[in-house]
GROMACS .gro file of C-alpha atoms in nm:
model
  186
    1MET     CA    1  -5.251  -5.083  11.793
    2MET     CA    2  -5.581  -5.160  11.967
    3VAL     CA    3  -5.613  -5.485  12.162
    4ASP     CA    4  -5.955  -5.559  12.308
    5GLY     CA    5  -6.051  -5.193  12.277
    6GLU     CA    6  -5.742  -5.065  12.457
    7PRO     CA    7  -5.444  -4.891  12.292
    8VAL     CA    8  -5.122  -5.089  12.320
    9LEU     CA    9  -4.774  -4.967  12.232
   10PHE     CA   10  -4.535  -5.245  12.137
   11GLU     CA   11  -4.161  -5.201  12.173
   12ILE     CA   12  -4.012  -5.445  11.926
   13LEU     CA   13  -3.650  -5.549  11.930
   14ASP     CA   14  -3.534  -5.745  11.626
   15THR     CA   15  -3.247  -5.966  11.737
   16CYS     CA   16  -3.170  -6.109  11.394
   17PRO     CA   17  -2.846  -6.303  11.441
   18ARG     CA   18  -2.535  -6.263  11.228
   19SER     CA   19  -2.472  -6.638  11.255
   20GLU     CA   20  -2.659  -6.953  11.353
   21ASP     CA   21  -2.457  -6.972  11.675
   22GLU     CA   22  -2.536  -6.620  11.795
   23LEU     CA   23  -2.807  -6.606  12.062
   24PRO     CA   24  -2.957  -6.295  12.226
   25ARG     CA   25  -2.775  -6.160  12.532
   26ASP     CA   26  -2.922  -6.208  12.879
   27GLU     CA   27  -3.012  -5.838  12.916
   28ILE     CA   28  -3.230  -5.861  12.607
   29LEU     CA   29  -3.406  -6.169  12.738
   30GLN     CA   30  -3.479  -5.999  13.071
   31TRP     CA   31  -3.610  -5.689  12.896
   32ALA     CA   32  -3.889  -5.866  12.708
   33ASP     CA   33  -4.242  -5.923  12.839
   34GLY     CA   34  -4.304  -6.171  12.559
   35PHE     CA   35  -4.133  -6.323  12.259
   36MET     CA   36  -4.239  -6.358  11.898
   37LEU     CA   37  -4.004  -6.604  11.733
   38VAL     CA   38  -4.017  -6.610  11.354
   39TYR     CA   39  -3.879  -6.862  11.106
   40SER     CA   40  -3.922  -6.907  10.731
   41ILE     CA   41  -4.095  -7.221  10.606
   42VAL     CA   42  -3.861  -7.211  10.305
   43ASP     CA   43  -3.544  -7.210  10.517
   44ARG     CA   44  -3.476  -7.517  10.732
   45ALA     CA   45  -3.176  -7.341  10.892
   46SER     CA   46  -3.404  -7.067  11.028
   47PHE     CA   47  -3.626  -7.336  11.185
   48ARG     CA   48  -3.325  -7.510  11.341
   49TYR     CA   49  -3.207  -7.176  11.478
   50LEU     CA   50  -3.551  -7.108  11.622
   51GLY     CA   51  -3.546  -7.445  11.799
   52GLN     CA   52  -3.203  -7.360  11.941
   53LEU     CA   53  -3.328  -7.018  12.050
   54ARG     CA   54  -3.636  -7.171  12.214
   55ARG     CA   55  -3.420  -7.414  12.413
   56HIS     CA   56  -3.194  -7.122  12.510
   57LEU     CA   57  -3.499  -6.933  12.642
   58ASN     CA   58  -3.609  -7.237  12.844
   59ASN     CA   59  -3.263  -7.276  12.995
   60THR     CA   60  -3.173  -6.910  13.044
   61LEU     CA   61  -3.486  -6.732  13.166
   62PRO     CA   62  -3.534  -6.929  13.490
   63ASN     CA   63  -3.166  -6.878  13.577
   64LEU     CA   64  -3.190  -6.504  13.509
   65GLN     CA   65  -3.498  -6.480  13.729
   66ARG     CA   66  -3.330  -6.668  14.014
   67ALA     CA   67  -3.017  -6.452  13.985
   68SER     CA   68  -3.226  -6.135  13.988
   69LEU     CA   69  -3.417  -6.251  14.293
   70SER     CA   70  -3.106  -6.342  14.489
   71SER     CA   71  -2.928  -6.014  14.417
   72SER     CA   72  -3.054  -5.738  14.641
   73SER     CA   73  -2.833  -5.454  14.524
   74GLY     CA   74  -3.001  -5.117  14.514
   75ALA     CA   75  -2.826  -5.020  14.192
   76ALA     CA   76  -3.008  -4.783  13.962
   77THR     CA   77  -3.002  -4.757  13.588
   78ALA     CA   78  -2.851  -4.460  13.409
   79GLY     CA   79  -3.188  -4.283  13.425
   80GLY     CA   80  -3.197  -4.315  13.803
   81ALA     CA   81  -3.482  -4.566  13.810
   82PRO     CA   82  -3.425  -4.901  13.977
   83PRO     CA   83  -3.337  -5.181  13.737
   84GLN     CA   84  -3.632  -5.386  13.614
   85GLN     CA   85  -3.585  -5.733  13.752
   86PRO     CA   86  -3.828  -6.022  13.766
   87THR     CA   87  -4.020  -6.033  14.093
   88GLN     CA   88  -4.087  -6.348  14.292
   89ALA     CA   89  -4.438  -6.335  14.148
   90GLN     CA   90  -4.299  -6.334  13.795
   91GLN     CA   91  -4.080  -6.629  13.877
   92ALA     CA   92  -4.375  -6.823  14.019
   93SER     CA   93  -4.594  -6.754  13.718
   94GLY     CA   94  -4.349  -6.915  13.477
   95PRO     CA   95  -4.160  -6.795  13.173
   96ALA     CA   96  -4.267  -6.507  12.953
   97PRO     CA   97  -4.519  -6.591  12.679
   98VAL     CA   98  -4.390  -6.700  12.338
   99CYS     CA   99  -4.557  -6.706  11.997
  100ILE     CA  100  -4.389  -6.900  11.718
  101VAL     CA  101  -4.456  -6.760  11.372
  102ALA     CA  102  -4.397  -6.959  11.053
  103ASN     CA  103  -4.354  -6.699  10.778
  104LYS     CA  104  -4.374  -6.717  10.396
  105ALA     CA  105  -4.670  -6.957  10.393
  106ASP     CA  106  -4.743  -6.848  10.035
  107LEU     CA  107  -4.427  -7.020   9.908
  108ILE     CA  108  -4.565  -7.373   9.945
  109HIS     CA  109  -4.374  -7.496   9.639
  110LEU     CA  110  -4.045  -7.408   9.817
  111ARG     CA  111  -4.147  -7.539  10.163
  112GLN     CA  112  -3.870  -7.701  10.368
  113VAL     CA  113  -4.047  -7.701  10.707
  114SER     CA  114  -4.390  -7.859  10.744
  115THR     CA  115  -4.673  -7.697  10.939
  116GLU     CA  116  -4.673  -7.998  11.168
  117GLU     CA  117  -4.307  -7.944  11.262
  118GLY     CA  118  -4.384  -7.588  11.369
  119GLU     CA  119  -4.695  -7.695  11.559
  120ILE     CA  120  -4.500  -7.965  11.744
  121LEU     CA  121  -4.224  -7.722  11.842
  122ALA     CA  122  -4.484  -7.478  11.975
  123LYS     CA  123  -4.690  -7.745  12.151
  124ASP     CA  124  -4.383  -7.897  12.322
  125ALA     CA  125  -4.307  -7.560  12.484
  126ASP     CA  126  -4.674  -7.461  12.533
  127ASP     CA  127  -4.628  -7.168  12.295
  128GLY     CA  128  -4.870  -7.007  12.054
  129PHE     CA  129  -4.829  -7.087  11.684
  130VAL     CA  130  -4.938  -6.924  11.360
  131GLU     CA  131  -4.838  -6.979  10.998
  132LEU     CA  132  -4.876  -6.678  10.770
  133THR     CA  133  -4.733  -6.461  10.497
  134ALA     CA  134  -4.625  -6.136  10.661
  135SER     CA  135  -4.606  -5.945  10.333
  136GLU     CA  136  -4.965  -6.030  10.234
  137GLN     CA  137  -5.153  -6.102  10.556
  138VAL     CA  138  -5.118  -5.788  10.761
  139HIS     CA  139  -5.436  -5.867  10.956
  140GLN     CA  140  -5.294  -6.205  11.062
  141VAL     CA  141  -4.968  -6.040  11.169
  142ALA     CA  142  -5.167  -5.792  11.379
  143GLN     CA  143  -5.370  -6.080  11.522
  144ALA     CA  144  -5.050  -6.263  11.623
  145PHE     CA  145  -4.932  -5.951  11.809
  146ALA     CA  146  -5.272  -5.908  11.974
  147ASP     CA  147  -5.272  -6.273  12.087
  148LEU     CA  148  -4.920  -6.236  12.229
  149CYS     CA  149  -5.029  -5.916  12.407
  150ARG     CA  150  -5.323  -6.102  12.565
  151ASP     CA  151  -5.085  -6.376  12.678
  152VAL     CA  152  -4.855  -6.115  12.833
  153TYR     CA  153  -5.148  -5.959  13.020
  154ALA     CA  154  -5.260  -6.303  13.143
  155HIS     CA  155  -4.903  -6.374  13.255
  156ARG     CA  156  -4.898  -6.048  13.451
  157ARG     CA  157  -5.233  -6.132  13.615
  158ARG     CA  158  -5.098  -6.472  13.722
  159SER     CA  159  -4.790  -6.297  13.860
  160LYS     CA  160  -5.002  -6.061  14.068
  161GLN     CA  161  -5.220  -6.346  14.191
  162SER     CA  162  -4.913  -6.547  14.283
  163LEU     CA  163  -4.777  -6.255  14.484
  164LEU     CA  164  -5.108  -6.212  14.667
  165ASP     CA  165  -5.116  -6.583  14.749
  166ARG     CA  166  -4.769  -6.568  14.899
  167VAL     CA  167  -4.838  -6.252  15.097
  168PHE     CA  168  -5.164  -6.374  15.245
  169PHE     CA  169  -5.110  -6.749  15.268
  170ALA     CA  170  -4.735  -6.787  15.323
  171GLY     CA  171  -4.757  -6.614  15.660
  172THR     CA  172  -5.050  -6.834  15.759
  173LYS     CA  173  -4.852  -7.150  15.692
  174GLY     CA  174  -4.564  -7.017  15.898
  175ILE     CA  175  -4.792  -6.929  16.189
  176ALA     CA  176  -4.961  -7.269  16.176
  177ALA     CA  177  -4.624  -7.446  16.178
  178LYS     CA  178  -4.507  -7.247  16.479
  179ALA     CA  179  -4.836  -7.308  16.663
  180ASN     CA  180  -4.799  -7.684  16.613
  181ASP     CA  181  -4.444  -7.685  16.752
  182PRO     CA  182  -4.475  -7.650  17.130
  183GLY     CA  183  -4.101  -7.612  17.177
  184GLY     CA  184  -4.083  -7.322  16.933
  185ARG     CA  185  -3.830  -7.509  16.718
  186LYS     CA  186  -3.792  -7.430  16.350
   0.00000   0.00000   0.00000
């Protein structure tokens, strides 16, 4: 798919649960650069599950990032490459981007979840939101992926900027603090 004139390859992992209580494993959450969470407007249970999943992301991702940062093992994955763990810059830039998608918008006569409910859920978490019919609005589906991709790129830029700030300015603060302490105390 092309996003802003550049080819982008999406790796999509469908984590469709077998039950309403089943949430994605931590490894899956760490793997993703962004999340597209989909519910059906004609299925209130899918909306409730999505709310539960969104709360799980809010609670789990920061803990996973902290755990990854505190572990300094040099373990490698089966392929020999070092494991992909969130950097301090990723932690500072916040959680991975999320787009909430309300599907089956063409089935208005069967609607169980209002547009406003979806918008509120997205706004409360500062997520993107779109309501569409995936089977009929392929362009809107592609647009939702493109928007999420742009959010992921922006998130990565913030991560890099955050790292640069810490590298160049964190040392300056430390030097200034030491210079102001004539006894050399910490």
